[in-house]
Coordinates of C-alpha atoms in Angstrom, one line a residue:
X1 CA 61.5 -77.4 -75.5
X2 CA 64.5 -79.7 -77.3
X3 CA 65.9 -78.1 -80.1
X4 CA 69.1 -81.5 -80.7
X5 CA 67.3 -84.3 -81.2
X6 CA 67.8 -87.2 -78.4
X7 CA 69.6 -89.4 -80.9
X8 CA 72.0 -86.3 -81.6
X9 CA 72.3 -86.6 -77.4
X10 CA 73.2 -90.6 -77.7
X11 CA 75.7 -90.2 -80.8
X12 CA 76.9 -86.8 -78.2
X13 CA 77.2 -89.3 -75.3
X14 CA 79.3 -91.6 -77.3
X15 CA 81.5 -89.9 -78.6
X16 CA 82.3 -88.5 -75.1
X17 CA 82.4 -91.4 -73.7
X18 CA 84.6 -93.4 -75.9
X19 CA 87.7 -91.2 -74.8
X20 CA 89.7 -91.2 -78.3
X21 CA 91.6 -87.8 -78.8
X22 CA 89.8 -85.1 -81.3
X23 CA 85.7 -87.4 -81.1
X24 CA 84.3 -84.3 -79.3
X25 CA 85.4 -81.7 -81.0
X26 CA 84.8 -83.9 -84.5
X27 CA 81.0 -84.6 -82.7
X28 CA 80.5 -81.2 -81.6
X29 CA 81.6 -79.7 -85.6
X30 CA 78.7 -82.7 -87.1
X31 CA 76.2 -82.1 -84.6
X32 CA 76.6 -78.4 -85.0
X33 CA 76.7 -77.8 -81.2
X34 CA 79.3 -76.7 -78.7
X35 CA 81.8 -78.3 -76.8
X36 CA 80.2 -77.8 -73.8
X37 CA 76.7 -79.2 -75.0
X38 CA 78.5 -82.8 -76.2
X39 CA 79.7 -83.1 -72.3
X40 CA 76.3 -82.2 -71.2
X41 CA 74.6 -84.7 -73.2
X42 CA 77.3 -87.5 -72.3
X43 CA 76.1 -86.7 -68.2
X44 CA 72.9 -87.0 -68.7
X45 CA 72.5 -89.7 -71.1
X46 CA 75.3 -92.0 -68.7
X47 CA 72.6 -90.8 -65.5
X48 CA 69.3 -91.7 -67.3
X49 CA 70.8 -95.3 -68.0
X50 CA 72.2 -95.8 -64.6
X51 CA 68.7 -94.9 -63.0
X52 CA 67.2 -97.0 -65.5
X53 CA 68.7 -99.9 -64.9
X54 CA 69.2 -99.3 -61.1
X55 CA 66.2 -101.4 -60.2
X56 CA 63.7 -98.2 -58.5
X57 CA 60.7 -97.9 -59.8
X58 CA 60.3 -97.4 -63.3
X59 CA 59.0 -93.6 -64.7
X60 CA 55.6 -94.9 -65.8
X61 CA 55.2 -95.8 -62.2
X62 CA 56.1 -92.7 -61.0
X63 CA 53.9 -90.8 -62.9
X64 CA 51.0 -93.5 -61.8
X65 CA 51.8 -93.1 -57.8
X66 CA 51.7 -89.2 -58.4
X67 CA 48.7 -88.9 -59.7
X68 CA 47.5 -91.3 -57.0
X69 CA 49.1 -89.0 -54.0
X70 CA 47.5 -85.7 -55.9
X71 CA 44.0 -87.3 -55.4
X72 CA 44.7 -88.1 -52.0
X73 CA 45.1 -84.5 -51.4
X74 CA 42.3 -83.4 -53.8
X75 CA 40.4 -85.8 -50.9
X76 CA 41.9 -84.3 -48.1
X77 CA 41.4 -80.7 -48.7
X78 CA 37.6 -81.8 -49.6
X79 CA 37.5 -83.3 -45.7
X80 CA 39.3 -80.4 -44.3
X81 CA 36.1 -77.9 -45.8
X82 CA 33.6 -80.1 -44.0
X83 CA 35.7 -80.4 -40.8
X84 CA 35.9 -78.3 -37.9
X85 CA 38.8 -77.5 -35.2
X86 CA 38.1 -79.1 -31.7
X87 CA 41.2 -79.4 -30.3
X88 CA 41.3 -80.6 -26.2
X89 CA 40.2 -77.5 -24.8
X90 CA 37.2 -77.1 -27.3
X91 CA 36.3 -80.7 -26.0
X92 CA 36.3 -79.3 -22.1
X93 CA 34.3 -76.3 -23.0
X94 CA 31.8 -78.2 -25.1
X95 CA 31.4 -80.8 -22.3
X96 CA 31.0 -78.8 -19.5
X97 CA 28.9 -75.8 -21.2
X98 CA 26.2 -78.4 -22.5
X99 CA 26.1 -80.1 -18.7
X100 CA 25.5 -76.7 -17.4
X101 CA 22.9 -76.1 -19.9
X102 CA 20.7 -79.1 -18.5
X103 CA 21.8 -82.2 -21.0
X104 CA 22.5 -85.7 -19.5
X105 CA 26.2 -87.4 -20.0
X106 CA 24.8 -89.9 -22.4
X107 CA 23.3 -87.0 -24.4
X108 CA 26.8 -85.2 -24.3
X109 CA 28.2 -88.4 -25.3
X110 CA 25.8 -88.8 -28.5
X111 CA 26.8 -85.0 -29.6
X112 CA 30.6 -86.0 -29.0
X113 CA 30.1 -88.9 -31.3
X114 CA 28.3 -86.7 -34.0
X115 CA 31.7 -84.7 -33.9
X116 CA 34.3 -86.9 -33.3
X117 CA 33.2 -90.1 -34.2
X118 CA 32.7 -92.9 -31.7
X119 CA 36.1 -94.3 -31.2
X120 CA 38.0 -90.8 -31.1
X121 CA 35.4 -89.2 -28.5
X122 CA 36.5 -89.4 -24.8
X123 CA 35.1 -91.7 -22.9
X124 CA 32.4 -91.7 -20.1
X125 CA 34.6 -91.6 -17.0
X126 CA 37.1 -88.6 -18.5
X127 CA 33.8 -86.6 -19.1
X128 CA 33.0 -87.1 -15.8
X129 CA 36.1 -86.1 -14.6
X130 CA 36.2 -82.8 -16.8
X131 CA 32.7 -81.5 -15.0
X132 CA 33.7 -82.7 -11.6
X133 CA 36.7 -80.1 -12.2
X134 CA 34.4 -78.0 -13.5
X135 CA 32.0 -78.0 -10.9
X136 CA 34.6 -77.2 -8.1
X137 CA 35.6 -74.2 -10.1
X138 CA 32.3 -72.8 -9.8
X139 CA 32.0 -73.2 -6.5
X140 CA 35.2 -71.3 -5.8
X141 CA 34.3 -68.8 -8.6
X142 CA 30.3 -68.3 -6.8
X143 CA 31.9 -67.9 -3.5
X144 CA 33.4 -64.8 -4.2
X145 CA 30.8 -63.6 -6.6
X146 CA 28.2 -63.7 -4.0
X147 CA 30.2 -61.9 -1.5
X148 CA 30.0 -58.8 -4.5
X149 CA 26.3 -59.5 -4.8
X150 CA 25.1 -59.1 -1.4
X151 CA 25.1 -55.4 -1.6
X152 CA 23.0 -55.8 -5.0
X153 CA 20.2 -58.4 -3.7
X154 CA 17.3 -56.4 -2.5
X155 CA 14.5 -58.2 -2.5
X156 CA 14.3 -62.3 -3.0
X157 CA 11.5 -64.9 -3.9
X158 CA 12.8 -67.9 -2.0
X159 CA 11.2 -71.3 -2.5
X160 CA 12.7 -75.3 -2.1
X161 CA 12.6 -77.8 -4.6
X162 CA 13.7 -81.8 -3.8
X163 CA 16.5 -83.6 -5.6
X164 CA 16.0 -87.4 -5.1
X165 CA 14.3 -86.7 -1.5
X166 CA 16.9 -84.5 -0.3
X167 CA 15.3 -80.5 -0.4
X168 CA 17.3 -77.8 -2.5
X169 CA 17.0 -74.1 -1.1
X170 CA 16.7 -71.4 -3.8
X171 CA 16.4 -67.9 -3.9
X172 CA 16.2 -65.5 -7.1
X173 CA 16.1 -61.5 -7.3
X174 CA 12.6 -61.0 -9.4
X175 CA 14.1 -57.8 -11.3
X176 CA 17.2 -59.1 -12.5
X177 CA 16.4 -63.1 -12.4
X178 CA 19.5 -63.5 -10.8
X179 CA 19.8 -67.2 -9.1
X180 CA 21.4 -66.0 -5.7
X181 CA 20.6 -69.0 -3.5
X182 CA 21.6 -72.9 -4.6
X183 CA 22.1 -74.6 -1.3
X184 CA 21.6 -78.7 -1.8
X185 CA 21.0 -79.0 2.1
X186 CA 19.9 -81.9 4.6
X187 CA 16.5 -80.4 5.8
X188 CA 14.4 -77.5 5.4
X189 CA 14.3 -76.0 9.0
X190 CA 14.2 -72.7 9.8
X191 CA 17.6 -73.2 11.0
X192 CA 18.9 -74.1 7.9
X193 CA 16.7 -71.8 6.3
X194 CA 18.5 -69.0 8.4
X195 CA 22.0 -70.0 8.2
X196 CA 21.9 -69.2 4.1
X197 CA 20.1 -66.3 4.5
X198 CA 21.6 -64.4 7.2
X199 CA 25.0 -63.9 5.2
X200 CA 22.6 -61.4 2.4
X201 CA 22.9 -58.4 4.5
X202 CA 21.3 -56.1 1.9
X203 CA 17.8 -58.2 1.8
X204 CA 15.5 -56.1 2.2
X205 CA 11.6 -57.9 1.3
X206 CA 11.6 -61.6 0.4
X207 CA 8.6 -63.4 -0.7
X208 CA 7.8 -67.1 -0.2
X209 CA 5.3 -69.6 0.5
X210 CA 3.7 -70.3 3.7
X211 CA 6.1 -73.5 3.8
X212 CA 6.6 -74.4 8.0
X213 CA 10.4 -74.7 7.5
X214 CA 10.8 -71.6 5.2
X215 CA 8.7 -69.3 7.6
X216 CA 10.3 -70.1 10.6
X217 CA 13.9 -69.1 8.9
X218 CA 12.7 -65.7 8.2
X219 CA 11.5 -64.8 11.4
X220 CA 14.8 -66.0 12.9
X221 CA 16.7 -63.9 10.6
X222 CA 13.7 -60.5 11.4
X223 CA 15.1 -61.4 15.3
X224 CA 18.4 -61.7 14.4
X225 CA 18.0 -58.1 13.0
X226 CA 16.1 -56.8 15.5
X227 CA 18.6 -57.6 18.1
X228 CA 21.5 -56.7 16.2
X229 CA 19.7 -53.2 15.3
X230 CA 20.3 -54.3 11.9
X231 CA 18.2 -53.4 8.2
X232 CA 14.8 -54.5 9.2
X233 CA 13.9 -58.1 6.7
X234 CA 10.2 -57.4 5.4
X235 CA 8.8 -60.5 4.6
X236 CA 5.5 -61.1 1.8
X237 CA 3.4 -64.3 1.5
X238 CA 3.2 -65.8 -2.2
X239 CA 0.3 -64.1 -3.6
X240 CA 0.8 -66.8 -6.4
X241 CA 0.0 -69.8 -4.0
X242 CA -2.9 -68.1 -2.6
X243 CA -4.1 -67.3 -5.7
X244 CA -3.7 -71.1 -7.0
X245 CA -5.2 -72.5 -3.8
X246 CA -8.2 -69.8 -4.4
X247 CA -8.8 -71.6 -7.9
X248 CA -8.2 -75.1 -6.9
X249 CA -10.8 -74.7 -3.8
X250 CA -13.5 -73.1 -6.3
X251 CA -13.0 -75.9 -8.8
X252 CA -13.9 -78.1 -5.6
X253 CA -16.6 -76.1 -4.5
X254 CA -17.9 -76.2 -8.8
X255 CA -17.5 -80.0 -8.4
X256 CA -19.8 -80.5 -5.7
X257 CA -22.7 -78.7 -7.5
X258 CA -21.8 -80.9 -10.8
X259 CA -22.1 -84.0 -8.7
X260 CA -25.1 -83.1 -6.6
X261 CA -26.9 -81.7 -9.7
X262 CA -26.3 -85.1 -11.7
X263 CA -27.7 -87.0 -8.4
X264 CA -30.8 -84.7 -8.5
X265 CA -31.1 -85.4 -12.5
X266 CA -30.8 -89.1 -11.6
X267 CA -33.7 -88.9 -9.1
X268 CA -35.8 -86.8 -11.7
X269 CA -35.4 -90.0 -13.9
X270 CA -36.4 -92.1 -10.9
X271 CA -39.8 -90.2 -10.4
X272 CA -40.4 -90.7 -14.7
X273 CA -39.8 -94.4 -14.7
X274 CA -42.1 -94.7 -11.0
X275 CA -44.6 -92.9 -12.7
X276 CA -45.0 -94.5 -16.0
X277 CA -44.5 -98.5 -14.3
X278 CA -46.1 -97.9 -11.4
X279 CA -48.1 -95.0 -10.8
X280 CA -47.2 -94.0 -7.2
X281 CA -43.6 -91.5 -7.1
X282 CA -44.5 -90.0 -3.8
X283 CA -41.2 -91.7 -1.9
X284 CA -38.9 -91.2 -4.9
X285 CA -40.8 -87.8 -5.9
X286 CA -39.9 -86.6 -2.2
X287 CA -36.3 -87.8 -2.6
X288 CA -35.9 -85.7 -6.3
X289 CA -37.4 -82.9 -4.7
X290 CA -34.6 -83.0 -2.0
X291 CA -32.0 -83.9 -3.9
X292 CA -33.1 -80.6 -5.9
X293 CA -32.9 -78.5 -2.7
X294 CA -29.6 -79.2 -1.9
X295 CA -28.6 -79.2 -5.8
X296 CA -30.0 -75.5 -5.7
X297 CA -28.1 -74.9 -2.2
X298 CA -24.9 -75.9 -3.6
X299 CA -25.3 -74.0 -6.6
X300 CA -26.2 -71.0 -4.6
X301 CA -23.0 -71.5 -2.3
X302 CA -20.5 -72.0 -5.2
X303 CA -22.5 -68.7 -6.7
X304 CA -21.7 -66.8 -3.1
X305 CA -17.9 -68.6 -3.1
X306 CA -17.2 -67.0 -6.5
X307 CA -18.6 -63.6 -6.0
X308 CA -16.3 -63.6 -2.5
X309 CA -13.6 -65.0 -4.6
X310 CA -13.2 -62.0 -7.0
X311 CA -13.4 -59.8 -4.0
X312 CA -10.6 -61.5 -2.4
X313 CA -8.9 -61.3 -5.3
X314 CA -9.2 -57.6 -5.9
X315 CA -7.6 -57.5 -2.2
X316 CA -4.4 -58.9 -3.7
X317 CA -3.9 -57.0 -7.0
X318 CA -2.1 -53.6 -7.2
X319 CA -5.1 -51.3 -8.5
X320 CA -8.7 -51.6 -7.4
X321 CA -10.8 -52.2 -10.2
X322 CA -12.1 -48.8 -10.2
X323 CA -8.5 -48.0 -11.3
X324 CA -7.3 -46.7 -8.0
X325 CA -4.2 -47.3 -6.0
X326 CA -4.8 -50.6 -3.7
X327 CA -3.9 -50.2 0.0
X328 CA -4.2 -52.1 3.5
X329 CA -7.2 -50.4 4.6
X330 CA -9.3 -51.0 1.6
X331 CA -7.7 -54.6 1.1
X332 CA -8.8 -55.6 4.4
X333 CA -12.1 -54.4 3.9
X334 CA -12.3 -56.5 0.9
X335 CA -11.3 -59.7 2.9
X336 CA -13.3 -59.7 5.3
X337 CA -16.1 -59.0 3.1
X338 CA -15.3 -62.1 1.1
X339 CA -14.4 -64.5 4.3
X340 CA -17.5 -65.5 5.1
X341 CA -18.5 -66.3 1.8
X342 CA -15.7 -68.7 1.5
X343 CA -16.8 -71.3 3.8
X344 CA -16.2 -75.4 4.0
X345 CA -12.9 -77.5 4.7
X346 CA -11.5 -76.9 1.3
X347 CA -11.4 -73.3 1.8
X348 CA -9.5 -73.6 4.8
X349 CA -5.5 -73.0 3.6
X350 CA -7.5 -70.1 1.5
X351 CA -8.8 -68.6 4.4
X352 CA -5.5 -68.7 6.3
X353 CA -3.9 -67.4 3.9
X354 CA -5.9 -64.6 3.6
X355 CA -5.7 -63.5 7.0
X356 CA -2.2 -63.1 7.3
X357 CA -0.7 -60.2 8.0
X358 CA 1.9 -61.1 5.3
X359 CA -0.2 -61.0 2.2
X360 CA -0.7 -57.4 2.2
X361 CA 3.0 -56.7 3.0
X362 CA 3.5 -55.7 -0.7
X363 CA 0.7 -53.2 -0.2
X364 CA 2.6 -51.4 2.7
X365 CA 6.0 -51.7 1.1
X366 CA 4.6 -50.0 -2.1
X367 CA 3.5 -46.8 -0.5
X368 CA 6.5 -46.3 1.4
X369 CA 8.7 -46.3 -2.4
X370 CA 6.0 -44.4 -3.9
X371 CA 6.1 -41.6 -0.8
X372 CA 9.9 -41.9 -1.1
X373 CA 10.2 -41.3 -4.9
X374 CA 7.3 -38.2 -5.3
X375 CA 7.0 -36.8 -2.0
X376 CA 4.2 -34.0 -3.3
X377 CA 0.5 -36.6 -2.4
X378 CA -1.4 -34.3 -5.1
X379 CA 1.5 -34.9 -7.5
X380 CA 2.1 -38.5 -7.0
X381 CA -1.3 -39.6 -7.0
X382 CA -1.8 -37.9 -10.8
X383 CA 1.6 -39.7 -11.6
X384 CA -0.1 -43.2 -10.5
X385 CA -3.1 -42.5 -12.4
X386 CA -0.9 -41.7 -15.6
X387 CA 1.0 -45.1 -15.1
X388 CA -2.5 -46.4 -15.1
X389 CA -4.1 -45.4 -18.0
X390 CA -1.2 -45.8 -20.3
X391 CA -1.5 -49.5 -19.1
X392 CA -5.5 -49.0 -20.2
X393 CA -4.6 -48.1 -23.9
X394 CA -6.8 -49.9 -26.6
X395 CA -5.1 -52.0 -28.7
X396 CA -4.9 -50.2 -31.9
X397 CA -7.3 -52.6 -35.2
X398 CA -4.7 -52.5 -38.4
X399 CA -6.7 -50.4 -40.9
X400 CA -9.0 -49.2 -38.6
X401 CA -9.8 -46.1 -37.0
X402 CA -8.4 -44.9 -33.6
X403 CA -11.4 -44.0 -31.2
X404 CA -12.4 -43.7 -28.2
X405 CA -11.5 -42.1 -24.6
X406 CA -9.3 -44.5 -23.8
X407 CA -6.8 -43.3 -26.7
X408 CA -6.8 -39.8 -25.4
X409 CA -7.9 -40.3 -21.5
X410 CA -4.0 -41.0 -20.8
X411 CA -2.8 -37.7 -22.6
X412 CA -5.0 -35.6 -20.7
X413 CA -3.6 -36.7 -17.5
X414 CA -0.2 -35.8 -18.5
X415 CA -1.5 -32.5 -18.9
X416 CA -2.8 -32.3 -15.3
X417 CA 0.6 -33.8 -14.5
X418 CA 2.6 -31.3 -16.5
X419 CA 0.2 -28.5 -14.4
X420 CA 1.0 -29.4 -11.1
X421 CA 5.0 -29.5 -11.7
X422 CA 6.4 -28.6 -15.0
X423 CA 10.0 -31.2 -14.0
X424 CA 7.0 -34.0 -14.1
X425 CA 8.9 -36.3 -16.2
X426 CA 11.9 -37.6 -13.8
X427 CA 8.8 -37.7 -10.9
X428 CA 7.2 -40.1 -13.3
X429 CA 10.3 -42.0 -13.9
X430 CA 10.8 -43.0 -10.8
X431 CA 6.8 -43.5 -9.6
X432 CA 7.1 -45.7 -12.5
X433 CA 10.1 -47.8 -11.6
X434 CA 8.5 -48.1 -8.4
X435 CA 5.5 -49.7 -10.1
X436 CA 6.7 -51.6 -12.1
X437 CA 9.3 -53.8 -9.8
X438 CA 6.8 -54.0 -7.0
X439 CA 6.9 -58.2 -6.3
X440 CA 3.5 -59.6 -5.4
X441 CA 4.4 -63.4 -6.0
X442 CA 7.2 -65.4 -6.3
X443 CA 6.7 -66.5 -9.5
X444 CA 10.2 -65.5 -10.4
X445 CA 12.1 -68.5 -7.7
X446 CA 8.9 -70.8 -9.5
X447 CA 10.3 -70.4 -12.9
X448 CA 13.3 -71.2 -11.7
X449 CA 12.0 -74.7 -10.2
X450 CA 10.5 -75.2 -13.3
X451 CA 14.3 -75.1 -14.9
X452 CA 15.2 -77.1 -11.7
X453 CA 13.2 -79.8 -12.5
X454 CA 13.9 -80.1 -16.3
X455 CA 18.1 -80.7 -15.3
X456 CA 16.3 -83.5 -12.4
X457 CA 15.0 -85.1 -15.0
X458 CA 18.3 -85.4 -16.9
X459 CA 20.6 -86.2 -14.4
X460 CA 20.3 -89.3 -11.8
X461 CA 22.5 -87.4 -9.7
X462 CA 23.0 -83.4 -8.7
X463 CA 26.0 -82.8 -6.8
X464 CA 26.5 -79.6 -4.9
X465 CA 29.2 -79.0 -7.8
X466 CA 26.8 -79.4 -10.5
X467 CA 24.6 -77.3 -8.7
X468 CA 26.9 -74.8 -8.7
X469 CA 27.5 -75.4 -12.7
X470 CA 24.7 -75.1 -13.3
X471 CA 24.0 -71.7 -11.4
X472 CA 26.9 -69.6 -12.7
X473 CA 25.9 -70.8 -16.3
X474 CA 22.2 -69.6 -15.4
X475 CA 23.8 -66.3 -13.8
X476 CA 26.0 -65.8 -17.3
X477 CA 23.3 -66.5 -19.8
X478 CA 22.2 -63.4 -21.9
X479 CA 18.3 -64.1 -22.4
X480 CA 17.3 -64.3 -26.3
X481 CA 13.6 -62.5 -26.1
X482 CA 11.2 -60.4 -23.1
X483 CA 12.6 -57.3 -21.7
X484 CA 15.6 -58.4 -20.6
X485 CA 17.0 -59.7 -23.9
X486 CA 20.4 -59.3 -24.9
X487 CA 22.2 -59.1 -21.0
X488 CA 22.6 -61.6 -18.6
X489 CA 21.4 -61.5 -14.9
X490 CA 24.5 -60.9 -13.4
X491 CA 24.5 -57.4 -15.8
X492 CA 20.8 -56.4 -15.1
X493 CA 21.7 -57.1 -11.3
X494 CA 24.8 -54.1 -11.9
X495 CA 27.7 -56.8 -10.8
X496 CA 30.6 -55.4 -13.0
X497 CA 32.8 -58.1 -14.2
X498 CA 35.4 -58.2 -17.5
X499 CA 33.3 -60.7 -19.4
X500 CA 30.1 -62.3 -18.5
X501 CA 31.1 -65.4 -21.1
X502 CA 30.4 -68.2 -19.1
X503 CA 33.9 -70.0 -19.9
X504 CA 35.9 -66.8 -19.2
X505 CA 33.6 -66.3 -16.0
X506 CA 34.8 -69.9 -14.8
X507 CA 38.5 -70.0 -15.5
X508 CA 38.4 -66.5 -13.8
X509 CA 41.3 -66.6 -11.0
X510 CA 39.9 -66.6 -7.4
X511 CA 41.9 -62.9 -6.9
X512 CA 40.2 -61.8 -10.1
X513 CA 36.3 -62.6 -8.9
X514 CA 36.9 -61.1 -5.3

């Protein structure tokens, strides 16, 4: 606050200035102020002249361009709350994480826009550069994770899937989900076939389709074994492709009767019209009447088809509908039961199917874990009935009341259980482990496909690099919902690594991952 007056400061200033002997002290005795304040004044006053008059800008506009640059900065710290960092690195990680997720480079371009804004977004040839870089990472990086998986794969579903005409070879471990296979390749030979699966040491049972190619590179890799006194390879046919050719060849079978039964409907018409024009229906009566009979014998044989159909099926499920343990013996019976129900051309790849030795391999391979894990028969077969009839359990009404022996059937089993060994509980564990991770169809390496064909879709070209991308991202990625929610395959497989983040998995140095 100013407590002299500014024309005290001038008259200060002046006296000061006009250097006669005895003005500052006479100024400084009328102003009633010190020596010291008159000479004060006198500098100040002389400076605010001399910037006055200097020719800078002016104090009103000053005061105008501050409050202009304070807005600015009101603006800027407004932009800064809505703005997020993305420095270069973010930029790679986005780009390459959404390409291994399955979107296309015009799709990553749109999102880089969204953030950046089209002019400050790299451009189409540096993205493709980034995943190209990317993509030969992961190969280095899967290279030496699958050497520390091969003692981890036990079983596989292997299956091939085409890229632009040129066939894909994939295998998947059904507990874990882990994609172990990736192999863009040339053909599908057995050769080929073999060469990518003889390096998985630890494969015990696979399970594919009765694909030519694929076959034919099992059983090289079952001699190879043989001759090499190696782990014997158990191989499974797809009980999911038998099962969908089953359908689709009843459906035909289904069709036949709808289309002979409208002929036979047709003629009936016939025989109406002949009668009420003319009178005389015997030729068209005798064609309705055969068009009838063999309406009726295809009805009859897609009534016969069905019924040998659901024994089949029984044949290829893990309990017998009576709720007891499925095995060879009593498969086979059921087959060959149903096989001459299942008759005509279109049931011919059924039929085959059916027959070979293969599609009861499951069977076979179940009752050796289930020997291995509860060795007492009496014991294990209790244990097995348990597993079932928890599985049997009405589903409980809200607000209603709980009856019924199926509520209670289960918890007197566990008493029979508890009464032929009292340490029951670990038997059960692992009887039930065994049950529940025994493969029947590859419908594991088909889920995968289905994933396969979603990035196809996207992306006009898949490089063995991208392929690669693609399957470490898949291998990292902790599922969101189902039973294995919350870890990624490589962690349900047991492969121990210091993060499973898909970015710290890929810049992970070669010595690191081997």
């Amino acid at each position: 606050m100013v407590k002299i007056p500014f024309a005290v400061w001038i008259a200060n200033a002046a006296a000061r200035l006009a250097s006669t002997y005895g003005n500052v002290t006479r100024q400084a005795e009328a102003a009633d102020c010190s020596r010291q304040t008159v000479y004060d004044h006198a500098q100040k006053v002389q400076a605010a002249v001399e910037v006055e008059h200097a020719g800078g800008p002016t104090h009103a506009e000053l005061i105008q361009e501050n409050e202009y640059l304070r807005q600015e900065n009101a603006r800027l710290w407004d932009w800064l709350a809505q703005t997020i960092e993305f420095p270069l690195g973010k930029r790679h990680e986005f780009t390459v994480t959404a390409t291994a997720m399955g979107l296309s480079l015009n799709q990553v371009l749109v999102l880089l826009a969204i953030l950046m804004g089209t002019r400050a977004r790299p451009g189409r040839s540096t993205i493709q550069r980034w995943i190209k870089v990317a993509g030969q990472k992961a190969t280095r990086v899967l290279k030496h994770l699958d050497r520390r998986c091969r003692t981890l794969v036990l079983v596989g579903c292997l299956d091939e899937i085409f890229f632009h005409g040129r066939p894909v070879l994939v295998g998947v471990e059904p507990a874990s989900m882990t994609w172990f296979l990736g192999h863009k390749a040339d053909d599908r030979t057995g050769a080929t076939w073999c060469q990518h699966l003889q390096g998985w040491t630890a494969l015990q049972y696979v399970l594919a389709d009765a694909g030519t190619g694929l076959q034919a590179g099992i059983a090289l890799v079952q001699h190879k074994r043989r001759a090499a006194q190696q782990t014997p390879l158990e191989n499974g046919l797809d009980v999911f492709h038998t099962t969908q050719e089953g359908q689709r060849a009843l459906s035909q079978t289904w069709n036949q009767v709808e289309t002979l039964w409208e002929e036979a409907e047709a003629a009936t018409r016939r025989v109406e019209r002949a009668r009420r024009h003319k009178g005389d229906t015997r030729g068209v009566a005798t064609a309705a009447a055969s068009a009838w009979k063999e309406a009726e014998a295809a009805c009859a044989r897609y009534e016969a088809a069905d019924a040998g159909w659901a024994r089949a099926r029984s044949a290829l499920r893990v309990f017998r509908p009576d709720g007891q343990l499925n095995d060879r013996v009593w498969a086979q019976q059921q087959i060959d039961a149903a096989l001459p129900h299942l008759c005509g051309r279109h049931w011919s790849k059924v039929r085959g199917f059916l027959q070979a030795e293969p599609t009861l391999t499951f069977l076979d391979r179940l009752h050796r874990q289930l020997q291995e894990a509860e060795p007492n028969a009496e014991l294990r077969a209790a244990l097995v009935r348990l597993w079932w009839l928890r599985r049997q359990r009405p589903r409980g009404v809200p607000g209603g009341a709980i009856a019924g022996a199926g509520h209670v059937a289960h918890l007197v089993q566990q008493v029979v259980c508890q009464r032929l060994d009292a340490q029951w509980a670990e038997s059960y564990r692992r009887v039930s482990g065994v049950l529940r991770q025994t493969v029947r169809a590859s419908s594991a390496v088909e889920c995968m496909n289905s994933v396969l064909r979603m990035h196809q879709a996207r992306h006009r070209t898949v490089t063995p690099g991208l392929l690669d991308l693609k399957r470490l991202y898949w291998n990292c990625r902790a599922f969101r919902e189902g039973k294995r929610r919350g870890r990624c395959p490589y962690q349900h497989l047991g492969l121990k690594l210091p993060s499973y983040d898909f970015w710290s998995v890929l810049q992970m140095l070669v010595d690191e991952a081997a």
